[in-house]
Coordinates of C-alpha atoms in Angstrom, one line a residue:
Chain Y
X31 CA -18.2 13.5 16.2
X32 CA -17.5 10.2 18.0
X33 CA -18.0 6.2 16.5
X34 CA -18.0 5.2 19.7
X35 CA -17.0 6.2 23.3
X36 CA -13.5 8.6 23.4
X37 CA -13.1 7.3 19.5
X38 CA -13.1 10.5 17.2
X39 CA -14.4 10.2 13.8
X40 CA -11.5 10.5 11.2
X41 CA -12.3 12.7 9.0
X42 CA -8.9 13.4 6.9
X43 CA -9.3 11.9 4.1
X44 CA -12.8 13.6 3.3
X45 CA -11.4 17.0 4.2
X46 CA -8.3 17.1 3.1
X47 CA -6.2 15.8 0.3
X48 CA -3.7 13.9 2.6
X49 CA -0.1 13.1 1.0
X50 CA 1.0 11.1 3.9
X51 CA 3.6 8.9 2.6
X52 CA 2.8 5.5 3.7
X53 CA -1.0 6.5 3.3
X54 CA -1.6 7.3 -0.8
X55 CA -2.3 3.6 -1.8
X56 CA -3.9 2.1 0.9
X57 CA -6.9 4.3 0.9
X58 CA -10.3 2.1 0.5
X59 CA -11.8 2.5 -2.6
X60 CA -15.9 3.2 -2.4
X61 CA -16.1 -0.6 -2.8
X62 CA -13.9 -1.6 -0.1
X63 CA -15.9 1.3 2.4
X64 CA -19.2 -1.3 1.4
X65 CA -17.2 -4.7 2.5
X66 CA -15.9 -3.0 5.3
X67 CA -19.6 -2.0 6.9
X68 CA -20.9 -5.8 5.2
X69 CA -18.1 -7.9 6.7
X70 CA -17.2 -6.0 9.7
X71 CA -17.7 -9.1 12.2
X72 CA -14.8 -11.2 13.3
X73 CA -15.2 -14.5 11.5
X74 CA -17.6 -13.5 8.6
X75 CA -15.7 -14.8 5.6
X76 CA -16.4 -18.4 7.0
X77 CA -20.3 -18.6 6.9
X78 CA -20.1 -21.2 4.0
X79 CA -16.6 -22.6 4.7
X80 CA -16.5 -26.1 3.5
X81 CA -13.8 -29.0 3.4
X82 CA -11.0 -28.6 3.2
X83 CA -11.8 -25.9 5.8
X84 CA -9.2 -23.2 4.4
X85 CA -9.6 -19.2 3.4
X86 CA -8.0 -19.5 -0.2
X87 CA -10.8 -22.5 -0.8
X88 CA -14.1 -20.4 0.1
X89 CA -16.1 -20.1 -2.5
X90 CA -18.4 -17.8 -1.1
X91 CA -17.6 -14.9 -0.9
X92 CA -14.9 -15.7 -3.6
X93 CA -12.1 -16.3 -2.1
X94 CA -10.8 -18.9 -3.8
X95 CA -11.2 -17.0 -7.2
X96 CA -9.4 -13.9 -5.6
X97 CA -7.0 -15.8 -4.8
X98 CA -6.0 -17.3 -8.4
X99 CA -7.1 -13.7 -9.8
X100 CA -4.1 -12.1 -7.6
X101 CA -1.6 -15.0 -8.7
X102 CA -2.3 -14.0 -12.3
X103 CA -2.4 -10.2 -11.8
X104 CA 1.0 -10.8 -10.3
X105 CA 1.7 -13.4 -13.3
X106 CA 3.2 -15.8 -10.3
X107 CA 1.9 -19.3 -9.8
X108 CA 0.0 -19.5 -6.5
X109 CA -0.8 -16.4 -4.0
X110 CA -1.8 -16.2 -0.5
X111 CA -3.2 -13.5 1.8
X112 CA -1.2 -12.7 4.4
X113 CA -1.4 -9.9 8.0
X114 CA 1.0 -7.6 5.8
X115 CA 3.9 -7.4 3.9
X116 CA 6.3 -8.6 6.9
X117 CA 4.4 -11.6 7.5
X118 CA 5.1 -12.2 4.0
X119 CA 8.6 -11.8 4.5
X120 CA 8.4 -13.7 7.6
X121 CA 7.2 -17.0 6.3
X122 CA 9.6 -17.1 3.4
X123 CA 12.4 -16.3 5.7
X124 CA 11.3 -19.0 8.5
X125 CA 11.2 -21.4 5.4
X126 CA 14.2 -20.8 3.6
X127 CA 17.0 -19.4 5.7
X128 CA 18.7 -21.7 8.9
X129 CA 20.5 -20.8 11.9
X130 CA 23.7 -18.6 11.0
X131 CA 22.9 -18.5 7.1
X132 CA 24.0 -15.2 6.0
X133 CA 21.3 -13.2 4.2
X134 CA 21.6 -10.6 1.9
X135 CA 19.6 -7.4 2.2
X136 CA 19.9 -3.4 1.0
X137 CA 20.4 -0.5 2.3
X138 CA 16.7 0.5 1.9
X139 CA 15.4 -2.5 3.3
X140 CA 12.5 -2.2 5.9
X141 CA 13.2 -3.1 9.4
X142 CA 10.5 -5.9 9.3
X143 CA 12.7 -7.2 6.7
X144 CA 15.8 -7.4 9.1
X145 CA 13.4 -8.6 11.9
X146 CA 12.2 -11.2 9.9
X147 CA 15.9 -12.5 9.1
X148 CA 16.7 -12.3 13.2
X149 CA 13.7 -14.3 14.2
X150 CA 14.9 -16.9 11.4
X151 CA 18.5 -17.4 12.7
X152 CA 19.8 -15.5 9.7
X153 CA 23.0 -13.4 9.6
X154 CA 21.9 -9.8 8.0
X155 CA 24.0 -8.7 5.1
X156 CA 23.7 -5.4 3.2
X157 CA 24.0 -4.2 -0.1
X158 CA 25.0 -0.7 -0.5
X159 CA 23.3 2.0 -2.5
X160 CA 24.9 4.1 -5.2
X161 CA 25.4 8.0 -5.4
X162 CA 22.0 8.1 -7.0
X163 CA 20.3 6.2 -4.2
X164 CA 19.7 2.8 -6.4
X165 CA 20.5 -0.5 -6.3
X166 CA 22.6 -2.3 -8.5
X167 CA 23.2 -5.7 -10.1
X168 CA 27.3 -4.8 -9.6
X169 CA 26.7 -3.9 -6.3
X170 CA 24.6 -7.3 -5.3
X171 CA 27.1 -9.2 -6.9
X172 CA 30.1 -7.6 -4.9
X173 CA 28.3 -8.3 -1.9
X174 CA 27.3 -11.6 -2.7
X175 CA 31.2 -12.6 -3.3
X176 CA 32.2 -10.6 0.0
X177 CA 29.8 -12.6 1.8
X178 CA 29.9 -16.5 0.5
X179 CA 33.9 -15.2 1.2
X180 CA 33.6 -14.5 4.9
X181 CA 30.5 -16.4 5.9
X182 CA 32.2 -19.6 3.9
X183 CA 28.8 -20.2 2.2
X184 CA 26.4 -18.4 -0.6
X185 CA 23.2 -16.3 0.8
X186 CA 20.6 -17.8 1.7
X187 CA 18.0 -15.6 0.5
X188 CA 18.0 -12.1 -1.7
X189 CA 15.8 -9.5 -0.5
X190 CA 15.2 -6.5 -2.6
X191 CA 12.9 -3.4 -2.5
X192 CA 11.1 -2.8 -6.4
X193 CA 10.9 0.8 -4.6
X194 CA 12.1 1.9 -1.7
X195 CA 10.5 3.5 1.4
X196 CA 12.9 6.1 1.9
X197 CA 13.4 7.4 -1.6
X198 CA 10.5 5.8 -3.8
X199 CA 13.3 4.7 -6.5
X200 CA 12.5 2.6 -8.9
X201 CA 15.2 -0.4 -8.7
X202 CA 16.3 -2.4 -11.0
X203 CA 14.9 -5.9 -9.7
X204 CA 14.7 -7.9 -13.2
X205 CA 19.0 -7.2 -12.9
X206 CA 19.5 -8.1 -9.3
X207 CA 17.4 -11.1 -9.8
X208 CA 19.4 -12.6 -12.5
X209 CA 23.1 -12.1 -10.5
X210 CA 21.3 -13.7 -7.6
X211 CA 20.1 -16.6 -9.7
X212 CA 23.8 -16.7 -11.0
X213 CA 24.7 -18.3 -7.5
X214 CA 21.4 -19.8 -6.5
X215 CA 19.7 -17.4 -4.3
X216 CA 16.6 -17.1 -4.1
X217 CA 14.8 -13.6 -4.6
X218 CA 12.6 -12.1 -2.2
X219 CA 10.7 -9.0 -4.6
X220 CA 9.2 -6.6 -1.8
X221 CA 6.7 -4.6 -3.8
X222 CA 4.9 -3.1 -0.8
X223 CA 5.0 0.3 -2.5
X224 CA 4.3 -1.4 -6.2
X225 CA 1.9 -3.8 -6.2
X226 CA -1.4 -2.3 -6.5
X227 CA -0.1 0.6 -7.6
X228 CA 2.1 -0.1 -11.0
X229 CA 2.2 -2.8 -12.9
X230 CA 4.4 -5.3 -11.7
X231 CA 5.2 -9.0 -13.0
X232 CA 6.7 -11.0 -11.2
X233 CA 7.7 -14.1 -13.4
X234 CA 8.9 -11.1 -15.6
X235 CA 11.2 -9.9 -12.8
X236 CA 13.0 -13.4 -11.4
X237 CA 11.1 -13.3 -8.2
X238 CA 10.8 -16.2 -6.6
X239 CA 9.1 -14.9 -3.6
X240 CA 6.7 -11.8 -4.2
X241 CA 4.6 -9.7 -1.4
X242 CA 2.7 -7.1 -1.1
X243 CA 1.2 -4.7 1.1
X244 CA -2.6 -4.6 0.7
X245 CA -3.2 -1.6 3.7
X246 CA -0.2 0.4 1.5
X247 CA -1.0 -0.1 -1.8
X248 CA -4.0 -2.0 -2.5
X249 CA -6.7 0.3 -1.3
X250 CA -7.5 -2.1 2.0
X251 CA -8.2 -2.6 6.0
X252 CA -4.8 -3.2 7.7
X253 CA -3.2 -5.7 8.5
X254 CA -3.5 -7.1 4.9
X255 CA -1.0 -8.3 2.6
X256 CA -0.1 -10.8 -0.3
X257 CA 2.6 -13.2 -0.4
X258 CA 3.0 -15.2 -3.7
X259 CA 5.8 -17.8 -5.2
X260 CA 6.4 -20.0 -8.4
X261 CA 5.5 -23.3 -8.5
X262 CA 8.8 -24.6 -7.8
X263 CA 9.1 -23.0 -4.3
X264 CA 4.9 -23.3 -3.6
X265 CA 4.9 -26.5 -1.9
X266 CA 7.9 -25.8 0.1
X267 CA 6.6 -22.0 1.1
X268 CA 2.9 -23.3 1.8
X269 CA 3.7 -26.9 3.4
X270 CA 0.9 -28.1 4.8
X271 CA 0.8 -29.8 8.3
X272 CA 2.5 -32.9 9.6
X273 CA 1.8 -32.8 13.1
X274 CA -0.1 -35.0 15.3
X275 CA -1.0 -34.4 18.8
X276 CA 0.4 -37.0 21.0
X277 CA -2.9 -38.0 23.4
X278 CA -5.8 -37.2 21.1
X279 CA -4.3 -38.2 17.6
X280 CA -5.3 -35.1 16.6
X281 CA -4.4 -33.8 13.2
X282 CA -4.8 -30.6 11.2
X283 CA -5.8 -31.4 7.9
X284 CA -4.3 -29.2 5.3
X285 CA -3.4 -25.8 7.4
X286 CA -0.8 -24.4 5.6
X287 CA 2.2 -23.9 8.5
X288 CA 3.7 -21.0 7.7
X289 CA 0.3 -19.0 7.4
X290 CA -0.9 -20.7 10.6
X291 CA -3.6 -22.0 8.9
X292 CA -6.2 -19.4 7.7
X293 CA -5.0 -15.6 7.8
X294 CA -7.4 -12.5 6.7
X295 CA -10.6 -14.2 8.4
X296 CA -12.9 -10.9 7.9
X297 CA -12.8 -7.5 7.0
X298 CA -9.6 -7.4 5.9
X299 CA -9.9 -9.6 2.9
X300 CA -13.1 -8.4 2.1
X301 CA -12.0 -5.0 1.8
X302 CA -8.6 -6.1 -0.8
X303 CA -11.1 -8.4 -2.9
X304 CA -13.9 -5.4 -3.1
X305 CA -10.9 -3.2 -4.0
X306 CA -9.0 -5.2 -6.7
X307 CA -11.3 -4.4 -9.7
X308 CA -10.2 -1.0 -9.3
X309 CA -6.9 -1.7 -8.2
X310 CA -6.5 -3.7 -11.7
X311 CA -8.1 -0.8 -13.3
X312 CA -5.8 1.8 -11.9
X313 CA -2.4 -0.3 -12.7
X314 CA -3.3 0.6 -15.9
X315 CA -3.2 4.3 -15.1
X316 CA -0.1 4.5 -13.5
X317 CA 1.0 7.3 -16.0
X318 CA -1.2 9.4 -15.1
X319 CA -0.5 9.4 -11.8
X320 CA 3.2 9.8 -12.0
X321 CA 2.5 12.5 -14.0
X322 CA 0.3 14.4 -11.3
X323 CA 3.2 13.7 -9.2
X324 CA 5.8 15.3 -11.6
X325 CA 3.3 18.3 -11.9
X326 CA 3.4 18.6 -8.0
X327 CA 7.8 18.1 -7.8
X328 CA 8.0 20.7 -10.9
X329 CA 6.3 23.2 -8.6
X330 CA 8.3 22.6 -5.4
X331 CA 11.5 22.7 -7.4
X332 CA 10.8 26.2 -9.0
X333 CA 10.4 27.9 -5.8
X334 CA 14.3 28.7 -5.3
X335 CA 16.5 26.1 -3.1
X336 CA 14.4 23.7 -3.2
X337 CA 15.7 20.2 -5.0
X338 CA 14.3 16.5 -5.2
X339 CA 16.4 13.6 -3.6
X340 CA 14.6 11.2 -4.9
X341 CA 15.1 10.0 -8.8
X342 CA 14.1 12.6 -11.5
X343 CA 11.8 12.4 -13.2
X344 CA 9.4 10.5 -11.1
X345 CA 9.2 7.1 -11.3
X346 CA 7.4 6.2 -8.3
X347 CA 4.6 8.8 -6.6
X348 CA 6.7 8.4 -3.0
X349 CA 8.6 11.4 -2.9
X350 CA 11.8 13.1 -0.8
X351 CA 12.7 16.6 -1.1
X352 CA 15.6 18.7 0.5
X353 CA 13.3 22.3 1.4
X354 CA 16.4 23.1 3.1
X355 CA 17.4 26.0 0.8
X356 CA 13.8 27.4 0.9
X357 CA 11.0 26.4 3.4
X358 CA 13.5 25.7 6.0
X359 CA 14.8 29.3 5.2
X360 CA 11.1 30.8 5.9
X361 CA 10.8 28.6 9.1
X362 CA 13.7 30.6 10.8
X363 CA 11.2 33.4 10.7
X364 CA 7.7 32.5 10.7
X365 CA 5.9 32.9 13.9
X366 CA 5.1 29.1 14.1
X367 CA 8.8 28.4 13.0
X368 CA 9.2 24.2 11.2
X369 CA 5.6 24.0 11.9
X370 CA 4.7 27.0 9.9
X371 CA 4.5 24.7 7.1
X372 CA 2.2 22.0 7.8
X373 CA -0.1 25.0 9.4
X374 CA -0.5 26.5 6.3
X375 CA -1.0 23.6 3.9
X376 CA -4.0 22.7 6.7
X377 CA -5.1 26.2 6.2
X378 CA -5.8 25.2 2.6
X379 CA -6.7 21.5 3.2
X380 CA -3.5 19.8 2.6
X381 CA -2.2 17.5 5.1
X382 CA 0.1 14.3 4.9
X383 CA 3.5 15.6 5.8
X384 CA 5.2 15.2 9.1
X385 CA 5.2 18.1 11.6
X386 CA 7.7 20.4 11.9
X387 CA 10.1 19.5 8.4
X388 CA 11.2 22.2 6.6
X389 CA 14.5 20.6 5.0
X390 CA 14.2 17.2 4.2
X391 CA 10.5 15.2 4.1
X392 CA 8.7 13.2 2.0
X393 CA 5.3 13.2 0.0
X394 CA 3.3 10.9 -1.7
X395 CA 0.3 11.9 -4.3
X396 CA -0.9 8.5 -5.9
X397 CA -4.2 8.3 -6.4
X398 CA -5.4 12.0 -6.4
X399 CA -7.2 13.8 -8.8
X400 CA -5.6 16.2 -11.5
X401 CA -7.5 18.5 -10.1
X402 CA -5.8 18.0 -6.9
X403 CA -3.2 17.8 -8.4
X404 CA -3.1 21.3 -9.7
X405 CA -4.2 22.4 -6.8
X406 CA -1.5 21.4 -4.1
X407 CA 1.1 22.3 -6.9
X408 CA -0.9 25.9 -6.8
X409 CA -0.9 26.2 -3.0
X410 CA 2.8 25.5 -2.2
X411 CA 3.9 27.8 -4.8
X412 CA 1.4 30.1 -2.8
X413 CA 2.7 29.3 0.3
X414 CA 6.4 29.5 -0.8
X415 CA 5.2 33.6 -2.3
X416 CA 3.6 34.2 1.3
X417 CA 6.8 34.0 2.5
X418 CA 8.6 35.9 0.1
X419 CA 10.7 33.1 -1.3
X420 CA 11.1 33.4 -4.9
X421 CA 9.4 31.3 -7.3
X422 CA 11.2 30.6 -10.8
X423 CA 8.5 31.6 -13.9
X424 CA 7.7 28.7 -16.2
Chain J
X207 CA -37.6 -11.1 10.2
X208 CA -37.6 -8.1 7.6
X209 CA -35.3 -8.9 4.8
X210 CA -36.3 -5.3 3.3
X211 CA -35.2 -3.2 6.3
X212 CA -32.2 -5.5 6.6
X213 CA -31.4 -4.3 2.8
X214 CA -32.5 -1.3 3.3
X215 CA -29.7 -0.5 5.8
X216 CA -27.2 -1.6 3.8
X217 CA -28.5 -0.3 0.2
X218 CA -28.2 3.3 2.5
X219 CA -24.8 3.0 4.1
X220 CA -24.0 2.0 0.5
X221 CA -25.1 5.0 -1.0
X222 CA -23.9 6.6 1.7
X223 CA -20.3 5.1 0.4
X224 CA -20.3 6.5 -2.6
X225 CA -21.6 10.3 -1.3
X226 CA -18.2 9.3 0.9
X227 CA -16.4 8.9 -2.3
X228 CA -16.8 12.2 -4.2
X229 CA -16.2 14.0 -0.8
X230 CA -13.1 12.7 -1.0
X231 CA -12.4 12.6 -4.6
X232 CA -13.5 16.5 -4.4
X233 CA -11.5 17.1 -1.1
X234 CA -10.8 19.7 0.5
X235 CA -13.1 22.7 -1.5
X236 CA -15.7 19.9 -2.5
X237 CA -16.5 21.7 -5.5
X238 CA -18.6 19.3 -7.4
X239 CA -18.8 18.5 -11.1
X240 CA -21.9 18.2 -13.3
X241 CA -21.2 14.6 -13.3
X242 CA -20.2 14.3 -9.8
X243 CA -23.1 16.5 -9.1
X244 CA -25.7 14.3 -10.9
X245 CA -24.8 11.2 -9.4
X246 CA -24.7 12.4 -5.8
X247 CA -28.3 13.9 -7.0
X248 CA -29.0 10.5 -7.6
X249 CA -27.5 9.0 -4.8
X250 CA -29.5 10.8 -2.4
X251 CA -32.9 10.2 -4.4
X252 CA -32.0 6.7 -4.1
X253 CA -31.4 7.1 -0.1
X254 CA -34.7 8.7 0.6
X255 CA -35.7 5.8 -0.9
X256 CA -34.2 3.4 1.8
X257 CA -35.2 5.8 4.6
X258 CA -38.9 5.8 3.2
X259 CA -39.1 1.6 3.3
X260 CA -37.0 1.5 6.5
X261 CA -40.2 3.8 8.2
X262 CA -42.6 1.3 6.6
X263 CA -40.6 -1.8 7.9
X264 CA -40.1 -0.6 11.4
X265 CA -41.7 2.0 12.9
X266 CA -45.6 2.6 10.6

């Protein structure tokens, strides 16, 4: 079934229960699905855009109140919508860090992270991880001496992951924040895997520069994202204007520079602000779904040789486990070899996890049902008896 | 201009949304709940309802 010429229908998310990693949180709630048909057209957020002629002052639809609403669900002082997390990280980068500053980062962080350093002159610095994949204050403030040591002068900016894409562990920001703050260094949070999906608190934390990934964890359209800050780094972060062109006087009113002026125009925005009721709803939940995703690890770790990487129990849905010892054992003689696996959770409606792992992938459950829970937990135990690899009682 | 029919579109792909929802929700053996089954019931009773002013508006 096509929506429109050579463009298949996707369908995956009706048929199967997908645990793609990067997918879990940004599936649209019912809501969103409505905005999305409603607002579809290129410019249709600015049918009733009045003076001063800016997205996060449109009254209708409500803009402007989403915009406060997300500042407070964040408890930070002022948020913006941004084109994804990175642009987030972008425009605090492009405002805060000069030419040669060095710039700390982690082991974890994203590459849009590093990119966004590059594009700002900055000199990328990392902070190690420990043996149990996390984080730490002791570690940030090693690397902070080590640096302001060889680079003669203090970081110019922090960036830290709240969870990380490669593990989904739970680090400890509220630590890392204070060290940072010890020598002045501003704190970038990235909470692309947290916000929208846990609770998260940013004043609570020391960040003075929080985003967000809307398309990853807030149920909406890509590219969408939210960048927010404290009132002592707003006006700096969202400058407005100064320019003038040089023939026709022209001037820009009060475009914020760093978000070139207005940023979701349309069906991006639309789709975050029809989702947030539920995404403020289902914060609130978060236990439950850790726990569905606990249900699901407990199942893969009693088939024999099988072991999470990732922190234990669960504190974040995003989740990598080492199948070396089992699935990977199978694969050597199935038929269909690595891809034997991902064949047979699509047999049974699963889908999510990249073709051809056996030994080490990840998975990520938010969001599903406890019935869907229970029921991938069932059919990889099934899987792993279809094989003959044995499955621990319990 | 017909308002109706306009809303009528909408109020259907709307609908529509939510029937979207539980298929998910339910993925993949879509084996509904009394509850689940009751509201797509009423879902659809609320869709014919659409369909039925969208033949008035355009094509009677």
């Amino acid at each position: 079934m096509n929506c429109g010429e050579g463009i298949d229908t996707r369908l995956i998310e009706e048929l199967f229960i997908n645990l793609d990693p990067i997918q879990a949180g940004g599936r649209l709630s019912a809501d969103a699905m409505k905005a999305v048909l409603a607002y579809g057209d290129g410019y249709s957020v600015c049918d009733n855009c009045e003076k001063p002629f800016r997205l996060d002052c449109i009254k209708k639809p409500p803009l402007a109140r989403f915009h406060d609403e997300l500042a407070k669900f964040l408890n930070m002082d002022i948020a913006r919508l941004v084109p994804g997390a990175r642009r987030g990280f972008q425009a605090v980068a492009d405002t805060v860090v000069g030419k040669g500053d060095p710039v700390l980062l982690t082991a974890f962080s994203h590459y849009t992270e590093f990119l966004s350093v590059e594009q700002a002159g900055g000199v990328p610095h990392e902070v190690p991880a420990n043996d149990a994949n996390i984080i730490t204050a002791d570690a940030v403030a090693s690397r902070i001496e080590e640096v302001t040591r060889s680079a003669g002068k203090t970081p110019a900016l922090l960036y830290v992951e709240e969870v990380d894409y490669q593990y989904g562990n739970l680090h400890p920001v509220q630590d890392i924040a204070r060290v940072a703050h010890q020598y002045d260094i501003p704190v970038l949070c990235n909470g692309a895997y947290t916000i929208g999906i846990m609770p998260v608190d940013g004043k609570d934390i020391g960040a003075d520069f929080l985003v967000g990934s809307g398309h990853k964890s807030m149920a909406a359209p890509a590219p969408s994202g939210v960048l927010a800050t404290t009132s002592e780094w707003a006006d700096t972060l969202f400058r407005t204007t100064q320019v003038k062109g040089d023939i026709t006087g022209r001037t820009f009113g009060v475009k914020e520079v760093e978000m070139m002026g207005c940023t979701l125009m349309g069906v991006t925005s639309m789709g975050m602000m029809a989702s947030f009721p539920h995404v403020r709803e289902r914060v609130k939940q978060y236990d439950q779904h850790l726990s569905r995703c606990n249900r699901i690890v407990d199942a893969l770790c009693s088939i024999e040789g099988t072991q999470v990487m990732s922190e234990y129990p669960r504190k974040h849905p995003l989740t990598r486990m080492n199948t070396t010892g089992s699935f990977d054992k199978a694969a050597k003689t199935n038929k269909k070899k690595g891809f034997f696996l991902i064949s047979a959770l699509r047999e049974r409606g699963i889908t999510g996890i990249i073709a051809g792992s056996t030994k080490v992938w990840k998975f990520n459950p938010y969001g599903i049902t406890e019935e869907q829970a229970r029921y991938v937990a069932d059919m990889f135990l099934e899987i792993a008896r279809e094989e003959g690899l044995p499955v621990k009682s319990g | 201009m017909s308002r109706r029919a306009a809303e009528a579109v909408f109020q259907g792909l709307f609908l529509l949304s939510d029937i979207r929802g539980i298929l998910r929700e339910t993925a993949p053996l879509h084996q509904l709940s009394a509850e689940q089954k009751a509201n797509t019931a009423k879902s659809l009773e609320k869709l014919e309802k659409q369909i039925s002013i969208l033949r008035e508006e355009l094509v009677s």
